[in-house]
XYZ file of C-alpha atoms in Angstrom:
689
model
C -24.775 24.176 -29.067
C -26.898 25.613 -26.260
C -25.225 26.386 -22.959
C -26.470 27.166 -19.468
C -26.002 30.734 -18.320
C -26.448 32.167 -14.823
C -24.702 35.495 -14.707
C -26.072 38.781 -13.418
C -29.480 37.242 -12.801
C -29.793 35.393 -16.153
C -31.283 31.898 -16.158
C -32.167 28.942 -18.396
C -30.637 27.536 -21.560
C -29.720 30.052 -24.219
C -29.606 29.519 -27.949
C -29.186 31.568 -31.070
C -32.974 32.140 -31.197
C -34.043 32.703 -27.552
C -33.048 35.443 -25.146
C -32.044 34.174 -21.693
C -34.704 34.661 -19.034
C -34.095 36.631 -15.828
C -34.847 35.524 -12.276
C -38.053 37.028 -10.943
C -36.195 38.913 -8.198
C -33.942 40.510 -10.848
C -36.997 41.613 -12.841
C -38.380 43.161 -9.641
C -35.075 44.970 -9.004
C -35.239 46.308 -12.577
C -38.699 47.741 -11.803
C -37.274 49.544 -8.761
C -34.639 51.077 -11.041
C -37.382 52.614 -13.205
C -38.659 56.078 -12.318
C -42.235 54.811 -11.763
C -43.414 53.468 -8.387
C -43.283 49.643 -8.841
C -46.289 49.086 -6.549
C -48.624 51.130 -8.786
C -49.267 48.264 -11.190
C -48.579 45.532 -8.636
C -50.019 46.336 -5.165
C -48.360 43.254 -3.607
C -44.933 44.175 -5.062
C -43.137 44.844 -1.753
C -44.786 41.911 -0.024
C -43.601 39.539 -2.768
C -40.118 41.053 -3.004
C -39.082 39.920 0.481
C -40.135 36.336 -0.220
C -37.590 36.200 -3.067
C -34.023 35.052 -2.506
C -31.839 38.172 -2.550
C -29.392 38.585 -5.430
C -26.801 40.735 -3.650
C -24.389 40.819 -6.567
C -26.975 42.073 -9.058
C -28.454 44.699 -6.724
C -25.076 46.143 -5.722
C -23.808 46.019 -9.315
C -26.906 47.800 -10.623
C -26.513 50.615 -8.072
C -22.848 51.015 -8.958
C -23.529 51.052 -12.707
C -25.735 54.165 -12.506
C -24.240 57.640 -12.541
C -25.149 60.243 -9.914
C -27.859 61.850 -12.060
C -29.519 58.513 -12.886
C -29.468 57.544 -9.222
C -31.165 60.809 -8.220
C -34.008 60.062 -10.655
C -34.872 56.857 -8.797
C -34.273 58.317 -5.304
C -37.959 57.926 -4.358
C -37.890 54.217 -5.204
C -34.619 53.700 -3.277
C -36.164 55.481 -0.266
C -39.238 53.296 -0.615
C -37.155 50.087 -0.777
C -35.177 51.153 2.316
C -38.366 51.876 4.272
C -40.013 48.603 3.229
C -36.864 46.715 4.315
C -37.219 48.252 7.780
C -40.926 47.377 7.872
C -40.112 43.776 6.878
C -37.785 43.463 9.894
C -40.894 43.480 12.066
C -42.529 40.616 10.136
C -43.166 37.278 11.818
C -41.943 35.304 8.803
C -38.156 34.904 9.352
C -37.399 34.504 5.628
C -38.769 38.029 5.017
C -36.548 39.340 7.838
C -33.440 37.637 6.418
C -34.111 38.951 2.911
C -34.730 42.447 4.274
C -31.417 42.380 6.187
C -29.482 41.215 3.130
C -31.201 43.805 0.920
C -30.259 46.567 3.375
C -26.632 45.415 3.231
C -26.648 45.570 -0.570
C -28.356 48.976 -0.586
C -25.981 50.569 1.910
C -22.887 49.162 0.211
C -24.075 49.887 -3.333
C -25.004 53.522 -2.664
C -21.750 54.154 -0.778
C -19.677 52.591 -3.572
C -21.412 54.890 -6.036
C -20.720 57.897 -3.828
C -16.972 57.238 -3.858
C -16.688 58.457 -7.422
C -19.513 61.025 -7.345
C -19.993 63.099 -4.255
C -22.916 64.861 -5.925
C -25.518 63.471 -3.507
C -25.944 62.923 0.192
C -25.953 59.290 1.352
C -28.669 59.776 3.979
C -30.930 61.602 1.503
C -30.360 58.954 -1.167
C -31.134 56.027 1.140
C -33.925 57.419 3.314
C -34.705 61.031 2.478
C -33.795 63.828 4.909
C -37.344 64.232 6.178
C -37.729 60.541 7.106
C -34.132 59.710 8.113
C -34.518 60.170 11.858
C -37.629 57.981 12.111
C -36.210 55.409 9.653
C -32.986 54.947 11.606
C -34.835 54.881 14.931
C -37.053 52.065 13.627
C -34.082 50.230 12.072
C -31.982 50.362 15.256
C -34.938 49.323 17.422
C -35.618 46.331 15.152
C -31.976 45.272 15.168
C -31.854 45.677 18.947
C -34.962 43.473 19.332
C -33.589 40.783 17.006
C -30.225 40.724 18.808
C -31.819 40.470 22.251
C -34.576 37.997 21.347
C -34.308 34.273 22.051
C -34.624 33.591 18.360
C -32.605 32.469 15.409
C -28.799 32.592 15.677
C -28.611 33.108 11.905
C -30.749 36.230 12.201
C -28.519 37.595 14.962
C -25.479 36.897 12.824
C -26.995 38.811 9.896
C -27.956 41.723 12.180
C -24.344 42.034 13.334
C -23.092 41.777 9.748
C -25.508 44.550 8.720
C -24.239 46.727 11.590
C -20.609 46.016 10.646
C -21.509 46.860 7.048
C -23.124 50.127 8.195
C -20.090 51.092 10.314
C -17.396 50.233 7.757
C -18.810 51.509 4.445
C -16.454 54.498 4.677
C -12.694 54.054 5.244
C -12.770 56.818 7.846
C -15.661 55.816 10.114
C -15.785 59.336 11.612
C -16.937 60.643 8.206
C -19.858 58.196 8.175
C -22.768 60.516 9.021
C -25.274 57.628 9.350
C -23.417 56.617 12.520
C -24.854 59.688 14.265
C -28.131 57.750 14.391
C -26.319 54.677 15.768
C -24.990 56.930 18.544
C -28.470 58.278 19.340
C -30.205 54.874 19.130
C -27.622 52.833 21.064
C -27.279 49.062 20.692
C -24.640 48.947 23.450
C -26.836 46.868 25.800
C -27.555 44.354 23.023
C -23.798 43.884 22.439
C -23.281 43.390 26.175
C -26.068 40.817 26.313
C -24.385 38.786 23.554
C -21.077 38.842 25.442
C -22.582 37.869 28.804
C -24.614 34.925 27.461
C -22.359 31.875 26.639
C -24.376 30.440 23.682
C -24.645 33.886 22.011
C -21.024 34.630 22.749
C -19.913 31.389 21.105
C -21.758 32.259 17.902
C -21.457 36.041 17.740
C -18.889 37.184 20.319
C -16.198 37.985 17.778
C -18.401 40.200 15.576
C -19.875 41.876 18.674
C -16.431 42.745 20.095
C -15.130 44.100 16.755
C -18.342 46.132 16.278
C -17.984 47.638 19.758
C -14.311 48.514 19.164
C -15.240 50.346 15.945
C -18.230 52.198 17.455
C -16.045 53.401 20.339
C -13.757 55.035 17.742
C -16.451 57.080 16.000
C -15.486 60.778 16.354
C -13.925 59.978 19.730
C -11.857 63.175 19.772
C -14.533 65.584 18.482
C -17.652 64.802 20.486
C -19.049 62.795 23.392
C -19.307 59.201 22.188
C -21.959 57.335 24.252
C -20.252 53.977 23.591
C -17.058 55.261 25.265
C -19.019 56.538 28.247
C -20.957 53.276 28.654
C -17.942 50.997 28.136
C -15.968 52.873 30.794
C -18.549 52.131 33.530
C -19.436 48.483 32.793
C -18.960 46.511 36.009
C -20.918 43.337 35.311
C -18.548 40.426 35.844
C -20.201 38.061 33.330
C -20.078 40.701 30.581
C -16.451 41.689 31.176
C -15.384 38.032 31.422
C -17.298 37.324 28.207
C -15.420 40.067 26.394
C -12.137 38.749 27.804
C -12.946 35.210 26.642
C -13.666 36.342 23.071
C -10.407 38.333 22.920
C -8.391 35.518 24.532
C -9.810 32.960 22.107
C -8.960 35.077 19.045
C -5.395 35.745 20.247
C -4.988 32.103 21.238
C -6.102 31.010 17.769
C -3.417 33.239 16.253
C -0.776 31.793 18.616
C -1.841 28.263 17.686
C -1.662 28.959 13.939
C 1.793 30.455 14.359
C 3.000 27.477 16.393
C 1.633 25.059 13.776
C 3.450 26.911 10.981
C 6.645 27.039 13.028
C 6.535 23.269 13.620
C 5.767 22.729 9.922
C 8.907 24.706 9.037
C 11.098 22.949 11.549
C 10.023 19.498 10.406
C 10.222 20.091 6.665
C 12.779 20.300 3.906
C 14.044 23.655 5.102
C 15.025 22.177 8.450
C 17.093 19.491 6.695
C 18.751 22.125 4.517
C 19.577 24.276 7.553
C 21.162 21.327 9.326
C 23.248 20.661 6.217
C 24.626 24.154 5.658
C 24.586 25.467 9.205
C 22.428 28.312 10.469
C 23.291 30.911 7.824
C 19.703 31.001 6.578
C 17.988 30.940 9.942
C 16.717 34.536 9.747
C 15.241 33.948 6.277
C 13.503 30.821 7.506
C 11.956 32.763 10.331
C 10.627 35.493 8.063
C 8.656 32.937 6.080
C 6.618 31.938 9.154
C 3.866 34.468 8.719
C 0.355 34.444 10.143
C -1.780 37.526 9.534
C -2.034 39.781 12.586
C -5.361 40.546 14.232
C -5.533 44.298 14.681
C -9.310 44.419 15.200
C -9.250 42.194 18.287
C -6.136 43.968 19.589
C -7.979 47.302 19.312
C -10.865 45.796 21.311
C -8.421 44.687 24.030
C -6.843 48.150 24.090
C -10.202 49.940 24.441
C -11.258 47.590 27.257
C -7.973 48.018 29.169
C -7.736 51.760 28.516
C -11.350 52.728 29.206
C -12.552 50.277 31.842
C -10.636 49.847 35.107
C -12.826 46.850 36.015
C -11.547 44.984 32.941
C -8.056 44.839 34.465
C -9.309 42.041 36.766
C -10.259 39.990 33.672
C -6.613 39.918 32.544
C -5.724 37.682 35.485
C -8.771 35.361 35.358
C -7.319 31.860 35.153
C -8.466 29.274 32.644
C -6.806 26.108 31.309
C -4.336 26.656 28.469
C -6.475 27.265 25.386
C -4.223 25.551 22.911
C -4.633 22.232 24.715
C -8.388 22.048 24.257
C -9.080 20.748 20.796
C -12.745 19.702 20.811
C -14.884 22.649 19.710
C -18.222 23.165 21.403
C -20.915 23.237 18.726
C -20.434 23.569 14.974
C -17.880 25.988 13.618
C -19.343 28.752 11.440
C -18.387 28.280 7.786
C -16.397 31.444 7.225
C -13.654 31.797 4.635
C -10.087 32.388 5.800
C -9.477 36.124 5.688
C -6.469 38.377 6.203
C -5.732 40.394 9.322
C -7.706 38.152 11.601
C -11.114 39.508 10.660
C -12.609 36.022 10.761
C -13.769 34.885 14.189
C -12.168 31.850 15.801
C -14.103 28.623 15.400
C -15.594 28.380 18.875
C -15.471 29.721 22.372
C -13.670 26.862 24.079
C -12.483 28.734 27.118
C -15.586 29.350 29.177
C -15.010 27.856 32.601
C -18.307 25.982 32.415
C -17.473 24.322 29.114
C -13.954 23.059 29.806
C -12.741 19.787 31.252
C -10.517 20.677 34.190
C -7.274 18.754 34.359
C -4.744 19.070 37.152
C -1.878 18.514 34.686
C -2.999 21.250 32.300
C -1.022 24.474 32.593
C -3.443 27.245 33.575
C -3.349 30.454 31.616
C -5.116 33.795 31.443
C -5.779 36.593 28.978
C -2.577 38.413 29.924
C -0.390 35.342 29.235
C -2.129 34.775 25.895
C -1.591 38.446 25.048
C 2.109 38.306 26.041
C 2.632 35.266 23.792
C 0.820 37.053 20.959
C 2.987 40.141 21.508
C 6.168 38.056 21.461
C 5.222 36.848 17.963
C 4.039 40.093 16.334
C 6.862 42.159 17.844
C 9.509 39.915 16.272
C 9.155 41.327 12.780
C 8.347 45.039 12.560
C 9.333 45.508 8.906
C 5.786 44.880 7.703
C 3.443 47.869 8.293
C 0.648 45.814 9.888
C 3.071 44.109 12.276
C 4.624 47.469 13.132
C 1.135 48.780 13.991
C 0.381 45.629 15.977
C 3.707 45.830 17.811
C 3.074 49.457 18.693
C -0.446 48.673 19.929
C 0.884 45.775 22.044
C 3.346 48.166 23.700
C 0.612 50.779 24.252
C -1.563 48.119 25.958
C 1.415 47.096 28.121
C 1.964 50.781 28.973
C -1.640 51.072 30.239
C -1.210 47.846 32.252
C 2.149 48.977 33.718
C 0.505 52.206 34.954
C -2.418 50.490 36.677
C -2.105 49.899 40.425
C -4.319 46.783 40.465
C -2.612 45.299 37.384
C 0.761 45.802 39.063
C -0.522 44.105 42.206
C -1.289 40.850 40.377
C 1.727 41.151 38.055
C 4.009 41.188 41.098
C 1.997 38.749 43.249
C 4.283 35.971 44.490
C 1.274 33.668 44.894
C 0.395 33.901 41.188
C 3.218 32.113 39.386
C 3.061 30.992 35.759
C 5.267 29.466 33.090
C 5.055 31.816 30.124
C 6.552 30.411 26.951
C 7.343 33.531 24.915
C 8.468 33.172 21.293
C 12.109 34.091 20.852
C 13.546 35.166 17.537
C 16.019 32.637 16.119
C 19.502 34.183 16.299
C 22.865 32.677 15.391
C 24.581 33.517 18.662
C 22.076 31.929 21.044
C 20.387 28.577 21.494
C 16.646 28.107 21.487
C 15.477 27.814 25.100
C 13.831 24.539 26.035
C 10.183 25.065 26.987
C 10.333 22.486 29.797
C 13.003 24.443 31.678
C 10.799 27.502 32.098
C 10.523 28.505 35.759
C 7.213 29.392 37.462
C 7.401 33.111 38.249
C 5.187 36.173 38.830
C 3.797 37.538 35.555
C 5.886 40.713 35.679
C 8.930 38.532 34.895
C 7.343 37.566 31.559
C 6.660 41.256 30.777
C 10.306 42.112 31.531
C 11.478 39.109 29.464
C 9.394 40.384 26.547
C 10.936 43.868 26.847
C 14.482 42.444 27.052
C 13.750 40.242 24.022
C 12.602 43.279 22.040
C 15.665 45.324 23.037
C 18.055 42.555 21.988
C 16.443 41.710 18.639
C 15.681 45.057 16.954
C 19.048 46.779 16.660
C 18.931 47.225 12.899
C 19.225 49.761 10.097
C 15.465 50.445 10.034
C 15.615 51.335 13.731
C 12.127 51.280 15.372
C 12.845 54.270 17.629
C 9.234 54.779 18.723
C 8.890 51.136 19.832
C 12.169 51.278 21.757
C 11.035 54.387 23.646
C 7.761 52.649 24.601
C 9.617 49.512 25.616
C 11.945 51.407 27.994
C 8.923 53.323 29.379
C 7.179 50.038 30.276
C 10.288 48.851 32.176
C 10.541 52.225 33.952
C 6.896 52.157 35.071
C 7.283 48.656 36.487
C 10.418 49.746 38.397
C 8.548 52.766 39.790
C 5.889 50.434 41.206
C 8.536 48.124 42.690
C 10.309 51.067 44.310
C 7.066 52.569 45.645
C 5.737 49.266 47.074
C 9.169 47.865 47.981
C 8.626 44.716 45.908
C 11.794 42.628 45.802
C 11.417 40.735 42.559
C 13.574 37.651 42.026
C 14.497 38.373 38.433
C 17.744 37.986 36.484
C 18.293 41.754 36.308
C 21.691 41.215 34.721
C 19.998 40.269 31.430
C 18.218 43.625 31.391
C 21.379 45.569 32.263
C 23.333 43.767 29.567
C 20.601 44.425 26.950
C 20.490 48.148 27.851
C 24.277 48.528 27.598
C 24.305 46.760 24.225
C 21.597 49.138 23.045
C 23.746 52.121 24.089
C 26.683 50.625 22.168
C 24.465 50.246 19.084
C 23.323 53.903 19.313
C 26.941 55.057 19.518
C 28.274 52.891 16.707
C 25.474 54.061 14.385
C 25.409 57.684 15.553
C 25.598 59.328 12.105
C 22.959 57.145 10.415
C 20.535 57.264 13.352
C 20.855 61.010 14.016
C 19.730 61.683 10.459
C 16.304 60.256 11.427
C 15.979 60.243 15.224
C 16.859 62.118 18.387
C 18.765 59.177 19.875
C 19.575 61.227 23.008
C 15.980 60.882 24.204
C 16.432 57.109 24.234
C 19.974 57.303 25.652
C 18.712 59.510 28.512
C 15.932 57.028 29.325
C 18.434 54.134 29.413
C 20.887 56.041 31.618
C 18.050 56.998 33.969
C 17.017 53.347 34.283
C 20.534 52.676 35.584
C 20.158 55.706 37.863
C 16.934 54.165 39.233
C 18.852 50.985 40.121
C 21.764 52.964 41.609
C 19.599 55.336 43.682
C 16.737 53.081 44.763
C 18.019 49.554 44.062
C 18.379 48.845 47.777
C 14.565 49.144 48.079
C 13.602 46.704 45.316
C 16.552 44.506 44.295
C 16.089 41.026 45.804
C 19.404 40.729 47.717
C 22.445 42.879 48.637
C 24.468 40.764 46.180
C 22.143 41.946 43.352
C 23.186 45.515 44.140
C 26.841 44.418 44.040
C 26.243 42.781 40.632
C 24.824 46.080 39.316
C 28.066 47.865 40.235
C 30.101 45.023 38.773
C 28.202 45.309 35.462
C 28.722 49.099 35.315
C 32.440 48.727 36.063
C 32.850 45.803 33.634
C 31.211 47.802 30.822
C 32.788 51.144 31.792
C 34.203 51.611 28.293
C 30.664 51.894 26.868
C 29.700 54.562 29.423
C 33.010 56.402 28.834
C 32.360 56.408 25.083
C 28.791 57.642 25.610
C 30.094 60.473 27.820
C 32.657 61.453 25.172
C 29.974 61.487 22.475
C 27.431 63.593 24.408
C 30.136 65.929 25.681
C 31.298 66.525 22.109
C 27.774 67.361 20.933
C 26.785 69.371 24.015
C 29.773 71.701 23.615
C 28.971 72.378 19.955
C 26.271 74.824 18.957
C 24.394 72.245 16.873
C 20.775 71.054 17.055
C 21.615 68.299 19.561
C 23.298 70.582 22.136
C 20.440 70.609 24.679
C 19.449 66.921 24.263
C 23.070 65.758 24.573
C 23.765 67.940 27.635
C 20.854 66.258 29.490
C 22.584 62.899 29.008
C 25.885 64.430 30.216
C 24.236 65.486 33.497
C 22.435 62.139 33.875
C 25.771 60.250 33.658
C 27.181 61.911 36.791
C 26.605 58.986 39.190
C 27.608 56.276 36.717
C 30.859 58.154 36.091
C 31.351 58.609 39.839
C 31.064 54.823 40.346
C 33.531 54.086 37.501
C 36.029 56.749 38.647
C 35.782 55.634 42.280
C 36.113 51.861 41.864
C 38.423 51.480 38.831
C 41.571 52.838 40.589
C 40.752 50.631 43.624
C 40.463 47.542 41.401
C 43.719 48.363 39.591
C 45.472 48.891 42.923
C 44.129 45.555 44.259
C 45.388 43.792 41.123
C 48.827 45.408 41.415
C 49.226 44.621 45.138
C 48.165 40.992 44.630
C 50.077 40.582 41.332
C 46.967 39.499 39.435
C 46.753 40.361 35.738
C 42.996 39.730 35.439
C 40.607 39.737 38.395
C 37.743 37.272 38.691
C 34.182 38.483 39.221
C 34.311 37.521 42.903
C 37.555 39.487 43.408
C 36.055 42.605 41.777
C 32.949 42.234 43.964
C 35.174 41.993 47.013
C 36.782 45.351 46.120
C 33.350 46.883 45.489
C 31.948 45.743 48.858
C 35.030 47.055 50.679
C 34.791 50.551 49.160
C 31.079 51.481 49.232
C 31.579 53.713 52.285
C 33.872 56.163 50.526
C 31.670 56.505 47.406
C 29.830 59.839 47.039
C 26.760 60.034 44.801
C 24.491 62.947 43.911
C 20.769 62.729 44.659
C 18.874 63.012 41.373
C 15.269 64.196 41.345
C 12.334 62.765 39.435
C 13.799 59.342 38.660
C 10.659 57.606 39.966
C 8.268 59.984 38.200
C 6.730 59.527 34.758
C 4.204 61.140 32.460
C 1.022 59.082 32.333
C -0.194 57.691 29.016
C -2.521 60.011 27.093
C -4.229 58.896 23.896
C -5.892 62.068 22.694
C -2.888 64.346 22.575
C -0.170 61.975 21.419
C -1.727 58.940 19.767
C -4.747 60.331 17.882
C -3.099 60.124 14.444
C -1.972 56.520 15.055
C -5.439 55.364 16.130
C -7.171 57.124 13.229
C -4.882 55.300 10.788
C -5.282 51.995 12.625
C -9.100 52.217 12.679
C -9.110 53.115 8.979
C -7.056 49.965 8.235
C -9.348 47.775 10.388
C -12.493 49.270 8.825
C -11.184 48.547 5.308
C -10.395 44.944 6.205
C -13.678 44.270 7.982
C -15.576 45.643 4.971
C -13.521 43.586 2.529
C -14.104 40.384 4.447
C -17.754 40.682 5.391
C -19.300 37.454 4.178
C -23.061 37.646 3.570
C -22.980 34.482 1.502
C -21.993 32.383 4.516
C -25.671 32.179 5.428
C -26.990 30.340 2.421
C -30.720 30.192 1.785
C -30.617 26.409 2.263
C -29.169 26.707 5.783
C -31.745 29.314 6.712
C -34.655 27.294 5.309
C -33.492 24.277 7.279
C -33.286 26.328 10.471
C -36.641 28.033 10.002
C -38.464 24.828 9.112
C -38.425 24.034 12.847
C -39.966 27.378 13.790
C -43.718 27.270 14.256
């Protein structure tokens, strides 16, 4: 019985007597893979080729099936195909342009795939020929630039961006992609900016444009002058920067929405009923199952914007209505498959101020709030490598923000109050906070809440030391600003103090296990110095005198923890082991905390004895503290309000290289050329005269 076949370019019914026929485009590809010039016998060969629907699968497969030697034999034909593709980009007929773009994608990917196993040929020589490469790439980049900037087809622009993403990500390590030298010389930076500044283009292509820019900025950024870094750092056009912020905010908001949906699904399902039945013993397991893939590409774009461009800081505070509340998309959503690691763009740009219905009851938001919510989700679970990377990048972004004078000004602005509903990890010993009870506060309170939440929830065997150090650094930088500008923040500082003391207790109780992997004294010193900041300068930034009293009360109440820490560091600083120097620094840093404990404890005991009270209340202890400040002697400690500014190149280069490699791999894996079907394109171009 005859059956229909359509595999690898085969068509028509097959039987025992007839060979299946091939599509015409496949026959033409086969001619290119011969050593002869295909246009010798057929002068209109190239002209006809670009009218044929591209068979990406066959073309890529054919290139991959040849060995290095066979590929070198048809180098001239490959060069010819590449050049004719570039020529076709200048054609008036849009179908030719589309087919040329798709053919270029297949060529670039196919040749690179082949080169993975055989490094016997040079990619540039194989695709274009050394002698013609410079002119070829100049013409290609100019054509792509024209197509991206023209008031033409959105489908063409989409394909241009996909071709550029394909070009950038064909190698895992983008800095080893020599073709990108030509993309540096023939910049498309202005075209990317134009897409971001123009609302209709941004809606359709903003996501791809932002990811492309983030990747281009990371090409050989430590070895040479990257023009994309230079240009991004000086952009000051408000519409462009806001456009970039809107794309990033929408992508992060989409992630937050997906997570919230999954969380509600969990809470309302069978698992919720089971948990109610047996208590909360499985609550941690339930939480781990709520997993939405992180979006490292968009996070990298946010980092580069915040790190490189000081003008972008203003975008963080631009208010817009809460994104999750707007459900009607503007325009059709592109038909893209769901892909891991957030490489698929969100459905539509629904946050442009022009396009949104304004409602007085809608909670306003901004990019920073959306980012803080995103951070509160991805930083919950750091066991997974991608989430660990995302958590680290979130903390690096917060570090850059905490160092910026303008960012600190709006973070601490009393006239800019928001309710920020951070995600809190379900834990047995605390209740889930009700969203409606959230107070309206300056944004710095949400940053501090996020840091406290991290401190409290990550004391575990696989201790994320690096993240803890960054977390404490963010708090320190915010305190330095408050001290310098005398900002009296109305914040529940006691929660922070309690979290820090519990962290010290955890370090001490797991000393042996942790010291096998980490220098825990670095972290202990940072924590102790945070307390020293409050002790030395608290009168300049704590909201009320009673807050300062509460600090002393907390130190006295938890004196056993500080005594134990002193005993531990003293023991190690008097031994001749590897921790001698690190431990002795903590010993010296504890001098004022110990002075407070040694000064007030005897006074409290004496007060209790005189008044025949076995256990003093908080108010009674505070009374003793207030009465005995005058006789307390403290040492002035230098450098408490100083910190080393963030530097990427010297300390974070290895992290960013690995991160960009991971993003590049995912973008390449998820590039969807088939989303633009020939039918859709024909329908679109039928209206073009």
